[in-house]
Amino acid sequence: MADLELKKAILDKIKEYDSIIIARHIRPDGDCMGSSLGLRDILRTSFPNKKIYSIGKSGADYLKFIGTEDSEVSEDIYKESLIIAVDTSVKDRIDNDNVLKGKELIKIDHHLNVDPYGDICYVRTDFPAACCIIADFYDTFKDELKMTKDGATALFCGMVTDTGRFRYAGMTKRVYELVGMLMEYGIDTEFVFSNLYIRESGALKLEGWVLNNYKETPNGVAYIHLTKKIIKKYGLTYDDAAALVNSLDSIKGNLIWIIFIDLDDQIRVRVRSRYVECVAVGQKYRGGGHPRACGATVYNKKEIKELVEYADSIVKEYKANNEGWL
Ligand SMILES: [Mn+2]
């Protein structure tokens, strides 16, 4: 189906249902919270007679400034509801066990479509954030939809966070247009950026530790392993630890950067890159994601070493065949 037809099909489904439940992925980030709460705002404001819920199990305290989700509803409500899952590439990662009880399911996502689930599957890998898809959907049907400042703020927040504050390669003319469209709703950007940038002093001290202790490979991979000991010493949550991957994003010559985070029974890996694509690293080690931002899982130090060596070989080949990287 062409893009406009898909969007129309989604709008038709929304109109058809009296009850709609929006779901999103586990370990919520700014984009999945923003797209869930932003879509909820659009639907509530546009269709005041419908019951619209945004429901997920695990929360993220640092994102509460864009709003909070609804508490769980009964199974009976699921059974008569349309479920819309946002920003979630794989069905298993939806942070809501009840979604499969819904009457119909729509997937709206911007990750590679490795699991095309749902009665309608709307994937836009040309957008750097799920919030862009929601904003574009809204913009398409602006004559019949409404949104408040809170909804626009939530969508803006997701765009800001999933694009590294508008720095990553996915920023296109269309994305800037959508940002402009959202700005018409009076978003307080200082409020958003203050909330996103403010850090606990413990997290800043840990960043100092990361910058003093990261390792580099011969061809340009920077990496750091956050062991259980370090995580305990600095009192980190998983989210604090995961965000630290960005501390390694601007080191000259290191085109791939990786953070390893010890969990109870596995080591979570976050891989990022500039110029060169790094998603092959995630795919090789039980993960995946975007061309230049992906995740993986490993189980021991030997696998950490192998993963780093594999990433190093990717950078080596890239540098041998390309110029102009920094
Ligand atoms: Mn996203």
PDB file of C-alpha atoms in Angstrom, residues 24-25 27-35 37 58-69 153-154 157-158 161 165 191-192 195-196 239:
ATOM      1  CA  ARG A  24       5.294   0.995  23.343  1.00  0.00           C
ATOM      2  CA  HIS A  25       8.548  -0.918  23.910  1.00  0.00           C
ATOM      3  CA  ARG A  27      12.875   0.194  28.708  1.00  0.00           C
ATOM      4  CA  PRO A  28      11.145   3.323  27.393  1.00  0.00           C
ATOM      5  CA  ASP A  29      13.155   6.134  25.848  1.00  0.00           C
ATOM      6  CA  GLY A  30      12.129   9.652  24.865  1.00  0.00           C
ATOM      7  CA  ASP A  31      10.890   8.612  21.455  1.00  0.00           C
ATOM      8  CA  CYS A  32       8.629   5.771  22.543  1.00  0.00           C
ATOM      9  CA  MET A  33       7.199   7.776  25.455  1.00  0.00           C
ATOM     10  CA  GLY A  34       6.874  10.845  23.249  1.00  0.00           C
ATOM     11  CA  SER A  35       5.146   8.988  20.433  1.00  0.00           C
ATOM     12  CA  LEU A  37       1.831  10.316  24.793  1.00  0.00           C
ATOM     13  CA  SER A  58       8.065  -0.012  33.136  1.00  0.00           C
ATOM     14  CA  GLY A  59       8.403   3.751  33.354  1.00  0.00           C
ATOM     15  CA  ALA A  60      11.229   6.246  33.008  1.00  0.00           C
ATOM     16  CA  ASP A  61      11.337   8.935  35.685  1.00  0.00           C
ATOM     17  CA  TYR A  62      13.398  11.400  33.674  1.00  0.00           C
ATOM     18  CA  LEU A  63      10.627  11.543  31.048  1.00  0.00           C
ATOM     19  CA  LYS A  64       7.785  12.347  33.429  1.00  0.00           C
ATOM     20  CA  PHE A  65       7.971  15.985  32.389  1.00  0.00           C
ATOM     21  CA  ILE A  66       6.179  15.099  29.135  1.00  0.00           C
ATOM     22  CA  GLY A  67       3.359  13.325  30.929  1.00  0.00           C
ATOM     23  CA  THR A  68       2.444  10.028  32.502  1.00  0.00           C
ATOM     24  CA  GLU A  69       0.798   6.938  31.152  1.00  0.00           C
ATOM     25  CA  THR A 153       5.919  18.886  23.420  1.00  0.00           C
ATOM     26  CA  ALA A 154       5.897  15.100  23.787  1.00  0.00           C
ATOM     27  CA  CYS A 157      10.924  15.520  22.942  1.00  0.00           C
ATOM     28  CA  GLY A 158      11.013  12.220  21.052  1.00  0.00           C
ATOM     29  CA  THR A 161      16.189  12.473  21.855  1.00  0.00           C
ATOM     30  CA  ARG A 165      19.470  16.757  19.646  1.00  0.00           C
ATOM     31  CA  PHE A 191      11.747  23.518  29.530  1.00  0.00           C
ATOM     32  CA  VAL A 192      12.366  20.483  27.313  1.00  0.00           C
ATOM     33  CA  ASN A 195      14.748  18.481  31.618  1.00  0.00           C
ATOM     34  CA  LEU A 196      16.775  16.457  29.142  1.00  0.00           C
ATOM     35  CA  ASP A 239      18.989   3.989  32.041  1.00  0.00           C
TER      36      ASP A 239
END
